[in-house]
Coordinates of C-alpha atoms in Angstrom, one line a residue:
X1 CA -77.5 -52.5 -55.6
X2 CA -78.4 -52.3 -52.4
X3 CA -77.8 -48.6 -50.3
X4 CA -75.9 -48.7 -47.0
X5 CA -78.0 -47.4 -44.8
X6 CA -76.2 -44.7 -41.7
X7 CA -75.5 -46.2 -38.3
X8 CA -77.5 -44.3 -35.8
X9 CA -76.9 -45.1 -32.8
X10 CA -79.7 -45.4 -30.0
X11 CA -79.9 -43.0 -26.9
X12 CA -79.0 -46.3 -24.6
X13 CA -75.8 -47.1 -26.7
X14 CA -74.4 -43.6 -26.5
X15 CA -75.2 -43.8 -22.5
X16 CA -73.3 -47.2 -22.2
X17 CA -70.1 -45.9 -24.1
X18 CA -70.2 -42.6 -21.9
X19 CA -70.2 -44.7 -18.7
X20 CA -67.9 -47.3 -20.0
X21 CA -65.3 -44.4 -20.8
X22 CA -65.7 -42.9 -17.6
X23 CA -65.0 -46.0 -15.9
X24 CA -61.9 -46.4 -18.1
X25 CA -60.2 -42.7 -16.4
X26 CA -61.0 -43.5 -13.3
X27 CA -59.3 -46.5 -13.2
X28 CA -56.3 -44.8 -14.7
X29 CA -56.1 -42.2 -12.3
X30 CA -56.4 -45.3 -9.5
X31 CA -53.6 -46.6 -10.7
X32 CA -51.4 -43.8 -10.7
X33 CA -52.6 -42.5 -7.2
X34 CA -51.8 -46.0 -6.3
X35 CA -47.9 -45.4 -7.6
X36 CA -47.7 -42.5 -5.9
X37 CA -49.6 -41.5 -3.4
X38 CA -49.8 -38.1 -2.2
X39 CA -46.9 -36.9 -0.5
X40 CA -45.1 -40.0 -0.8
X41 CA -42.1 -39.2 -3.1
X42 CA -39.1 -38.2 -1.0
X43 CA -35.1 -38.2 -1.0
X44 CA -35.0 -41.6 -2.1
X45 CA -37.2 -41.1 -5.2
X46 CA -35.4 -38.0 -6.5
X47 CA -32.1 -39.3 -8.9
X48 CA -28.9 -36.8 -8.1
X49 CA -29.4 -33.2 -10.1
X50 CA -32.8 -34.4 -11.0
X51 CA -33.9 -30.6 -9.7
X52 CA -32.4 -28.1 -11.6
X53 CA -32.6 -24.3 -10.9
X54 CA -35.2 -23.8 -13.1
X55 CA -37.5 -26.0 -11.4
X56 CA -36.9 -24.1 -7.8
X57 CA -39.9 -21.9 -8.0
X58 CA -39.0 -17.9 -7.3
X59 CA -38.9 -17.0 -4.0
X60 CA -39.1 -20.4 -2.7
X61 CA -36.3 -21.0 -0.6
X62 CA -36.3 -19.0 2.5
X63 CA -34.6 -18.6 5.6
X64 CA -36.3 -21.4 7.9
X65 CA -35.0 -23.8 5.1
X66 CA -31.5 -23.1 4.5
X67 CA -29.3 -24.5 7.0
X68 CA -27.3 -22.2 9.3
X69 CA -23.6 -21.4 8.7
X70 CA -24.3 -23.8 5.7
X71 CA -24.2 -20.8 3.1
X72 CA -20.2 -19.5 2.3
X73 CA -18.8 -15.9 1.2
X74 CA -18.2 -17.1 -2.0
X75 CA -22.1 -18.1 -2.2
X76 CA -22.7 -14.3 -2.1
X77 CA -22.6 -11.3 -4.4
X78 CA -19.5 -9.1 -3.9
X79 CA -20.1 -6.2 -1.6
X80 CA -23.1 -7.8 -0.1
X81 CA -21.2 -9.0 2.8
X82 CA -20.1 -6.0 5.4
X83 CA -16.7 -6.2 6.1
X84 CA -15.7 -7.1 9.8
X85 CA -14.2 -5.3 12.1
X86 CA -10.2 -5.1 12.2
X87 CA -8.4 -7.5 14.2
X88 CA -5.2 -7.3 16.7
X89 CA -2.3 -6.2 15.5
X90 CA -0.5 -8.7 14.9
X91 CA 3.4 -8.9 17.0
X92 CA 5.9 -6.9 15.6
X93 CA 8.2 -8.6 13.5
X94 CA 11.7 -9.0 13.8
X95 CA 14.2 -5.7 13.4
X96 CA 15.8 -5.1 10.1
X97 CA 19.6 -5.1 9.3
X98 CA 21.3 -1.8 10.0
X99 CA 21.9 0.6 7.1
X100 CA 24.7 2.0 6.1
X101 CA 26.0 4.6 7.9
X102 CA 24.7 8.3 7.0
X103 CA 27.3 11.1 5.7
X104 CA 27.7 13.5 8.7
X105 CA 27.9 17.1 8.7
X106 CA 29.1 19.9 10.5
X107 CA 29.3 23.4 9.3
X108 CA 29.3 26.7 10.7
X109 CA 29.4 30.0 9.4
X110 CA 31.9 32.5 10.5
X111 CA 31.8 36.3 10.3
X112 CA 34.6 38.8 9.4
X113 CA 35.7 39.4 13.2
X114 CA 36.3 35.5 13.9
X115 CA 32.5 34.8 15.3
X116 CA 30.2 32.5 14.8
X117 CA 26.8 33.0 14.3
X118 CA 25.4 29.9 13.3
X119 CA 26.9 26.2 13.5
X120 CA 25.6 22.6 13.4
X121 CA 27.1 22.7 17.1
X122 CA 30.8 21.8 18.5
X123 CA 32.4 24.3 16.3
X124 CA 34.8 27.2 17.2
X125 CA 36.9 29.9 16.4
X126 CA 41.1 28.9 18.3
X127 CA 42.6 31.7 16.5
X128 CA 42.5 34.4 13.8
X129 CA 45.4 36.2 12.3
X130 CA 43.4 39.5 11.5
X131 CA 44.1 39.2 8.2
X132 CA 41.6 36.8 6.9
X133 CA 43.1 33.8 8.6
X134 CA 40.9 31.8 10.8
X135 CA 41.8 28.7 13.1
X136 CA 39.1 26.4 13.4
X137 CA 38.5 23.7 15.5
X138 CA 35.6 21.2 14.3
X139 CA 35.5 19.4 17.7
X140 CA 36.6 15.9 16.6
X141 CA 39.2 14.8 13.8
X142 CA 38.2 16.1 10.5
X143 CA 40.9 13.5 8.8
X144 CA 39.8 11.9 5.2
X145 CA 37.0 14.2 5.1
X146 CA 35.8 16.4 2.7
X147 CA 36.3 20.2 4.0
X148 CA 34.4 22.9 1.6
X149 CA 34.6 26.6 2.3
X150 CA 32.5 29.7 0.4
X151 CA 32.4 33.0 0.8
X152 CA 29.3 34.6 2.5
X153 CA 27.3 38.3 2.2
X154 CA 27.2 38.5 6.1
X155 CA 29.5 41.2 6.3
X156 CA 27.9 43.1 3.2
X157 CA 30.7 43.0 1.3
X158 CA 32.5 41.1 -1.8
X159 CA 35.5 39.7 -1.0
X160 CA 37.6 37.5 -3.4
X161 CA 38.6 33.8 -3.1
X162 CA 38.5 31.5 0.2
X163 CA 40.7 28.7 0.7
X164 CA 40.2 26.1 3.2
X165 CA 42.8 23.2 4.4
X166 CA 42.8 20.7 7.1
X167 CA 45.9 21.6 9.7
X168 CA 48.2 18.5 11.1
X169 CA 50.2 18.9 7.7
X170 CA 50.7 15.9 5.5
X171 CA 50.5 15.5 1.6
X172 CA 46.3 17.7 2.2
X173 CA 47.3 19.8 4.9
X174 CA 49.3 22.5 6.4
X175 CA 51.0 23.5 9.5
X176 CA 49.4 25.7 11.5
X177 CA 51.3 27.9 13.8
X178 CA 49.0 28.8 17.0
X179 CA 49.7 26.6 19.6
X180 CA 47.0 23.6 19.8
X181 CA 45.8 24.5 16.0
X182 CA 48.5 21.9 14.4
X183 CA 46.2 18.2 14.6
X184 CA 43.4 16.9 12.6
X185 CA 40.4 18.6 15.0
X186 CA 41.9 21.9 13.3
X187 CA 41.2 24.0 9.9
X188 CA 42.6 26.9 8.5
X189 CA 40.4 29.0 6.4
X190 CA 41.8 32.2 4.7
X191 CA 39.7 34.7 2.9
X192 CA 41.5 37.3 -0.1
X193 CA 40.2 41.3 -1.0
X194 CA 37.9 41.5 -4.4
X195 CA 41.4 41.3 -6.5
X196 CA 42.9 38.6 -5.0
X197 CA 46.2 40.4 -4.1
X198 CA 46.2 39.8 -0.4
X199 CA 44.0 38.4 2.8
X200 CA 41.4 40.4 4.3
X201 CA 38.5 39.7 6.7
X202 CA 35.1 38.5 5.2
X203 CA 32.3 36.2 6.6
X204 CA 32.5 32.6 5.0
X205 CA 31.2 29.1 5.4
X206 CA 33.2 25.8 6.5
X207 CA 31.4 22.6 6.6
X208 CA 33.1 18.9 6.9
X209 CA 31.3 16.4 5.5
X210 CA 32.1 12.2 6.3

């Protein structure tokens, strides 16, 4: 049986596949450099999407090559953006309906000898009967409104139970004598003693409220 003898191969052989490989990649690279040359892929080679954000190196984008007033607020962080400052006012807008109207009221309070010493204005004493009667006149007609009366500690001293009633008469009111007492402008307001037997002078408060 014959031995196989090893295939060595000779210096020149080894040069000639070194050279022939070399000449192999260069002609590859020809090729591709004659696909694309350099700097020759553009808009037109690029499909739509076909750079994603990962491929945009860090940093790369700067001002000279974004477009101006391209960029949006939304495109922004929030609170990166200053706030403006505050435009016009804008015109005033057309008036409201009217409200109902208020309650009005008018009060005074009156001390023991018929005076007044503090009022909501337009209030005065017509008449007193020294006896813890008092006239008084409210200015304008006090008709359908509510008239309240209370006893006060001007005078310094405790008196008993004070009525109030609108003059004019009818089914809430009473005559009242004086002359020019007797109409709606007019109350009478009488004040009682501690017991209650009789009228005696004491400081109060009258108000009319509606």
């Amino acid at each position: 049986m014959q031995r196989v003898r090893g295939f060595r191969p000779s210096a020149a052989m080894v040069i000639a596949c070194v050279a022939l490989l070399v000449a192999l990649t260069g002609t590859s690279v020809a090729a591709v450099t004659q696909l694309l040359p350099r700097n020759s892929v553009g808009t037109a080679q690029l499909r739509n999407n076909a750079v994603s954000t990962a491929k945009v190196r860090n940093n790369a984008i700067t001002t000279a090559k974004v477009r101006n007033r391209s960029l949006r607020a939304v495109d922004f962080a929030r609170g990166q953006i200053p706030a403006g400052p505050a435009g016009p006012a804008g015109p005033a807008g057309p008036a409201g309906p009217a409200g109902p109207a208020g309650t009005s009221v008018r009060w005074a309070l009156v001390a023991a000898n018929g005076t007044i010493p503090a009022q909501s204005g337009g209030i005065s004493i017509t008449a007193t009967t020294g006896a813890g009667g008092y006239y008084i006149n409210f200015g304008s007609s006090i008709a359908g409104k509510l008239l309240v009366a209370t006893s006060s500690d001007l005078d310094l001293a405790f008196g008993g139970t004070v009525h109030a009633s609108p003059c004019g008469g009818g089914s809430d009111g009473v005559m009242c004598v004086p002359a020019g007492t007797n109409n709606s402008n007019h109350a009478f307001v009488f004040t009682s003693n501690a017991a209650n037997t009789a009228g005696q002078p004491h400081a109060f408060y009258v108000a009319s409220f509606g």
